[in-house]
Amino acid sequence: MDDRDASAVPGPGGLRLRRWREEDLPALLEAYEDPAMRRWLATQVSGADGAADWLEAQRSGWATGTRFAFAVTEAATGVRQEGGPLGVPLGNVVLKRPDPRNDRAEVGYWTTAAARGRGVAPRALTALTDWAFAEFAEQGLTRLELLHQVDNEASCRVAEKCGYALARVIPALPPDYPLDGHVHVREAPSVPLSRPAGRRAEAAGTGGGRASGR
């Protein structure tokens, strides 16, 4: 675990979730140039100022305990595959808890174009899910929701692969949300997961809820 980031989380298959850093901004901007990212994500990032604002929003989320965004990378001990050097972000996963007193929260993710087809999204989402239920069990977190646009079939498959069952369909809300959306849900395990020591088919990503941003 990187001593600069006590909140880093190990993931399956050699993945590692860690906080976003200044040096990640070029990779962030490159990721958002992907047409699939522009299609599926509600929030867009462009230019140096936009990237800096996005990073500040993630830092603010950690500081307030309402949004926990992780860069998805390959651990130094992992086997590097196509998608860039070790440590370069392969994607993003986020847990959003705008009201920490609520028993539910929302998760979301995106992956870079180079990382797709390698199972990065389901592995990263699995790691985030396990971390969330372990980290916030004592605060009463019992339900996680994943939202995506109805025609994002790849995200549907990722959700189901990670145990997020389709719970309901939410109606379109033009112009921002021209199509219906799917809400997938995963409940906390009956036996709480152990909290880690310290702070503890592939789609571009999920567009999230009505006020979501990635």
C-alpha positions as a Markdown table, in Angstrom:
| # | Residue | x | y | z |
|---|---|---|---|---|
| 1 | Met | 0.0 | 0.0 | 0.0 |
| 2 | Asp | 1.3 | 3.4 | -1.0 |
| 3 | Asp | 2.3 | 5.3 | 2.2 |
| 4 | Arg | 1.0 | 8.5 | 0.6 |
| 5 | Asp | -2.5 | 7.1 | 0.6 |
| 6 | Ala | -3.7 | 5.3 | 3.7 |
| 7 | Ser | -7.1 | 5.0 | 2.1 |
| 8 | Ala | -5.9 | 2.7 | -0.8 |
| 9 | Val | -8.0 | -0.4 | -1.3 |
| 10 | Pro | -6.8 | -3.7 | -2.9 |
| 11 | Gly | -9.0 | -5.2 | -5.6 |
| 12 | Pro | -9.2 | -8.6 | -7.2 |
| 13 | Gly | -7.0 | -9.5 | -10.1 |
| 14 | Gly | -4.2 | -7.1 | -9.1 |
| 15 | Leu | -6.2 | -3.9 | -9.1 |
| 16 | Arg | -5.8 | -1.2 | -6.6 |
| 17 | Leu | -8.1 | 1.7 | -5.7 |
| 18 | Arg | -6.5 | 4.9 | -4.5 |
| 19 | Arg | -7.3 | 8.6 | -4.3 |
| 20 | Trp | -6.9 | 10.8 | -7.3 |
| 21 | Arg | -3.7 | 12.9 | -7.5 |
| 22 | Glu | -2.4 | 16.0 | -9.4 |
| 23 | Glu | -0.2 | 13.8 | -11.6 |
| 24 | Asp | -3.3 | 11.9 | -12.8 |
| 25 | Leu | -4.8 | 14.9 | -14.5 |
| 26 | Pro | -3.3 | 14.3 | -18.0 |
| 27 | Ala | -4.8 | 10.7 | -17.9 |
| 28 | Leu | -8.1 | 12.1 | -16.7 |
| 29 | Leu | -8.3 | 14.5 | -19.6 |
| 30 | Glu | -7.3 | 11.8 | -22.1 |
| 31 | Ala | -10.1 | 9.5 | -20.7 |
| 32 | Tyr | -12.7 | 12.2 | -21.2 |
| 33 | Glu | -11.8 | 12.6 | -24.9 |
| 34 | Asp | -13.3 | 9.1 | -25.5 |
| 35 | Pro | -16.6 | 9.3 | -27.4 |
| 36 | Ala | -18.1 | 6.6 | -25.1 |
| 37 | Met | -17.4 | 8.8 | -22.1 |
| 38 | Arg | -19.1 | 11.7 | -23.8 |
| 39 | Arg | -22.1 | 9.6 | -24.5 |
| 40 | Trp | -22.7 | 7.9 | -21.2 |
| 41 | Leu | -21.5 | 10.3 | -18.5 |
| 42 | Ala | -23.6 | 13.2 | -17.2 |
| 43 | Thr | -20.6 | 15.3 | -16.1 |
| 44 | Gln | -17.9 | 16.2 | -18.6 |
| 45 | Val | -14.3 | 17.3 | -18.0 |
| 46 | Ser | -12.3 | 19.4 | -20.5 |
| 47 | Gly | -9.2 | 21.6 | -20.3 |
| 48 | Ala | -6.7 | 22.0 | -17.5 |
| 49 | Asp | -9.1 | 24.2 | -15.4 |
| 50 | Gly | -11.9 | 21.7 | -15.8 |
| 51 | Ala | -9.6 | 18.8 | -14.7 |
| 52 | Ala | -8.4 | 20.8 | -11.7 |
| 53 | Asp | -12.0 | 21.6 | -10.7 |
| 54 | Trp | -12.9 | 17.9 | -11.0 |
| 55 | Leu | -10.0 | 16.9 | -8.7 |
| 56 | Glu | -10.9 | 19.6 | -6.2 |
| 57 | Ala | -14.5 | 18.2 | -6.1 |
| 58 | Gln | -13.2 | 14.7 | -5.3 |
| 59 | Arg | -11.0 | 16.1 | -2.5 |
| 60 | Ser | -13.8 | 18.0 | -1.1 |
| 61 | Gly | -16.0 | 14.9 | -1.2 |
| 62 | Trp | -13.5 | 13.0 | 0.9 |
| 63 | Ala | -13.1 | 15.9 | 3.3 |
| 64 | Thr | -16.9 | 16.2 | 3.9 |
| 65 | Gly | -17.5 | 12.4 | 3.9 |
| 66 | Thr | -20.1 | 12.7 | 1.2 |
| 67 | Arg | -18.2 | 11.4 | -1.9 |
| 68 | Phe | -15.4 | 8.9 | -2.1 |
| 69 | Ala | -13.8 | 8.7 | -5.5 |
| 70 | Phe | -11.0 | 6.3 | -6.3 |
| 71 | Ala | -8.6 | 6.0 | -9.3 |
| 72 | Val | -8.5 | 2.4 | -10.5 |
| 73 | Thr | -5.0 | 1.3 | -11.0 |
| 74 | Glu | -2.9 | -1.9 | -11.2 |
| 75 | Ala | -1.0 | -2.7 | -8.1 |
| 76 | Ala | 2.8 | -2.7 | -8.3 |
| 77 | Thr | 2.7 | -6.5 | -7.7 |
| 78 | Gly | 0.1 | -7.0 | -10.4 |
| 79 | Val | 0.8 | -8.3 | -13.9 |
| 80 | Arg | 0.6 | -5.3 | -16.3 |
| 81 | Gln | -1.5 | -5.7 | -19.3 |
| 82 | Glu | -2.5 | -3.3 | -22.1 |
| 83 | Gly | -3.8 | 0.0 | -20.9 |
| 84 | Gly | -0.7 | 1.8 | -19.8 |
| 85 | Pro | 2.1 | 1.7 | -17.1 |
| 86 | Leu | 1.4 | 0.6 | -13.6 |
| 87 | Gly | -0.1 | 3.4 | -11.6 |
| 88 | Val | -1.8 | 5.1 | -14.5 |
| 89 | Pro | -5.6 | 5.3 | -13.9 |
| 90 | Leu | -7.6 | 2.7 | -15.7 |
| 91 | Gly | -10.9 | 4.2 | -14.5 |
| 92 | Asn | -12.8 | 5.7 | -11.6 |
| 93 | Val | -15.2 | 4.3 | -9.0 |
| 94 | Val | -17.1 | 6.5 | -6.6 |
| 95 | Leu | -19.3 | 6.1 | -3.6 |
| 96 | Lys | -21.7 | 9.0 | -3.0 |
| 97 | Arg | -23.3 | 9.6 | 0.4 |
| 98 | Pro | -24.8 | 13.1 | 0.3 |
| 99 | Asp | -26.6 | 12.3 | 3.6 |
| 100 | Pro | -24.3 | 10.1 | 5.8 |
| 101 | Arg | -27.2 | 9.4 | 8.1 |
| 102 | Asn | -29.1 | 7.6 | 5.3 |
| 103 | Asp | -28.9 | 3.8 | 5.1 |
| 104 | Arg | -28.3 | 3.9 | 1.3 |
| 105 | Ala | -25.7 | 5.3 | -1.1 |
| 106 | Glu | -25.0 | 5.4 | -4.8 |
| 107 | Val | -22.1 | 3.9 | -6.6 |
| 108 | Gly | -20.8 | 4.7 | -10.1 |
| 109 | Tyr | -17.8 | 4.0 | -12.3 |
| 110 | Trp | -16.1 | 4.6 | -15.6 |
| 111 | Thr | -13.2 | 3.0 | -17.4 |
| 112 | Thr | -10.8 | 4.3 | -20.0 |
| 113 | Ala | -11.0 | 3.1 | -23.6 |
| 114 | Ala | -7.7 | 1.3 | -23.2 |
| 115 | Ala | -8.8 | -0.7 | -20.2 |
| 116 | Arg | -12.0 | -2.1 | -21.6 |
| 117 | Gly | -12.4 | -5.7 | -22.3 |
| 118 | Arg | -10.2 | -6.8 | -19.4 |
| 119 | Gly | -12.9 | -7.0 | -16.7 |
| 120 | Val | -11.7 | -3.9 | -15.0 |
| 121 | Ala | -15.2 | -2.4 | -14.3 |
| 122 | Pro | -16.6 | -5.5 | -12.5 |
| 123 | Arg | -13.4 | -6.0 | -10.5 |
| 124 | Ala | -13.2 | -2.4 | -9.5 |
| 125 | Leu | -17.0 | -2.2 | -8.6 |
| 126 | Thr | -16.6 | -5.3 | -6.5 |
| 127 | Ala | -13.7 | -3.8 | -4.6 |
| 128 | Leu | -15.7 | -0.6 | -4.0 |
| 129 | Thr | -18.8 | -2.4 | -2.9 |
| 130 | Asp | -16.9 | -4.6 | -0.4 |
| 131 | Trp | -15.1 | -1.5 | 0.9 |
| 132 | Ala | -18.2 | 0.5 | 1.3 |
| 133 | Phe | -20.2 | -2.1 | 3.2 |
| 134 | Ala | -17.2 | -2.8 | 5.5 |
| 135 | Glu | -16.2 | 0.9 | 6.0 |
| 136 | Phe | -19.7 | 2.2 | 6.8 |
| 137 | Ala | -21.4 | -0.8 | 8.4 |
| 138 | Glu | -21.3 | 0.9 | 11.8 |
| 139 | Gln | -23.0 | 4.0 | 10.3 |
| 140 | Gly | -25.9 | 1.8 | 9.1 |
| 141 | Leu | -25.1 | 1.5 | 5.4 |
| 142 | Thr | -27.2 | -1.4 | 4.1 |
| 143 | Arg | -28.0 | -0.6 | 0.5 |
| 144 | Leu | -26.1 | 0.5 | -2.6 |
| 145 | Glu | -27.7 | 1.7 | -5.8 |
| 146 | Leu | -26.2 | 1.9 | -9.3 |
| 147 | Leu | -28.0 | 4.0 | -12.0 |
| 148 | His | -27.6 | 4.0 | -15.7 |
| 149 | Gln | -29.5 | 4.9 | -18.9 |
| 150 | Val | -31.7 | 2.1 | -20.1 |
| 151 | Asp | -29.8 | 1.6 | -23.4 |
| 152 | Asn | -26.5 | 1.2 | -21.7 |
| 153 | Glu | -26.6 | -2.6 | -21.9 |
| 154 | Ala | -23.0 | -3.1 | -21.0 |
| 155 | Ser | -23.4 | -1.3 | -17.7 |
| 156 | Cys | -26.4 | -3.5 | -17.0 |
| 157 | Arg | -24.2 | -6.6 | -17.4 |
| 158 | Val | -21.5 | -5.1 | -15.2 |
| 159 | Ala | -24.1 | -4.4 | -12.4 |
| 160 | Glu | -25.6 | -7.9 | -12.6 |
| 161 | Lys | -22.2 | -9.5 | -12.6 |
| 162 | Cys | -21.4 | -7.7 | -9.4 |
| 163 | Gly | -24.6 | -8.7 | -7.7 |
| 164 | Tyr | -26.6 | -5.5 | -8.3 |
| 165 | Ala | -30.1 | -6.7 | -9.3 |
| 166 | Leu | -32.4 | -4.6 | -11.4 |
| 167 | Ala | -34.8 | -3.0 | -8.9 |
| 168 | Arg | -36.8 | -0.5 | -10.9 |
| 169 | Val | -37.1 | 1.7 | -14.0 |
| 170 | Ile | -37.1 | 5.5 | -13.5 |
| 171 | Pro | -38.8 | 7.6 | -16.1 |
| 172 | Ala | -37.0 | 9.9 | -18.5 |
| 173 | Leu | -36.6 | 13.5 | -17.6 |
| 174 | Pro | -35.8 | 15.5 | -20.8 |
| 175 | Pro | -33.8 | 17.2 | -21.9 |
| 176 | Asp | -31.0 | 16.1 | -19.5 |
| 177 | Tyr | -32.2 | 12.5 | -19.3 |
| 178 | Pro | -34.1 | 11.8 | -22.6 |
| 179 | Leu | -34.4 | 8.0 | -21.9 |
| 180 | Asp | -35.6 | 5.9 | -18.9 |
| 181 | Gly | -33.0 | 4.7 | -16.4 |
| 182 | His | -32.3 | 1.5 | -14.6 |
| 183 | Val | -31.8 | 1.3 | -10.8 |
| 184 | His | -29.7 | -1.7 | -9.7 |
| 185 | Val | -29.5 | -2.5 | -6.0 |
| 186 | Arg | -27.2 | -4.5 | -3.8 |
| 187 | Glu | -28.0 | -5.1 | -0.2 |
| 188 | Ala | -25.4 | -5.4 | 2.6 |
| 189 | Pro | -24.3 | -9.0 | 3.4 |
| 190 | Ser | -26.1 | -10.6 | 6.4 |
| 191 | Val | -22.7 | -11.0 | 8.0 |
| 192 | Pro | -20.9 | -7.7 | 7.9 |
| 193 | Leu | -17.6 | -7.7 | 6.0 |
| 194 | Ser | -14.4 | -7.2 | 8.0 |
| 195 | Arg | -13.2 | -3.6 | 7.9 |
| 196 | Pro | -9.7 | -3.4 | 6.4 |
| 197 | Ala | -6.8 | -2.2 | 8.4 |
| 198 | Gly | -6.4 | 1.6 | 8.3 |
| 199 | Arg | -8.8 | 3.6 | 6.2 |
| 200 | Arg | -10.1 | 1.2 | 4.5 |
| 201 | Ala | -18.3 | -7.3 | -20.1 |
| 202 | Glu | -17.2 | -3.8 | -20.0 |
| 203 | Ala | -18.8 | -0.4 | -20.3 |
| 204 | Ala | -17.5 | 3.1 | -20.4 |
| 205 | Gly | -19.4 | 3.9 | -17.3 |
| 206 | Thr | -22.7 | 4.9 | -15.7 |
| 207 | Gly | -24.4 | 8.3 | -16.1 |
| 208 | Gly | -25.7 | 8.0 | -12.5 |
| 209 | Gly | -28.7 | 9.7 | -10.9 |
| 210 | Arg | -30.4 | 12.9 | -11.6 |
| 211 | Ala | -27.8 | 15.0 | -9.9 |
| 212 | Ser | -24.9 | 12.7 | -10.4 |
| 213 | Gly | -21.4 | 13.6 | -11.6 |
| 214 | Arg | -18.4 | 11.4 | -12.4 |
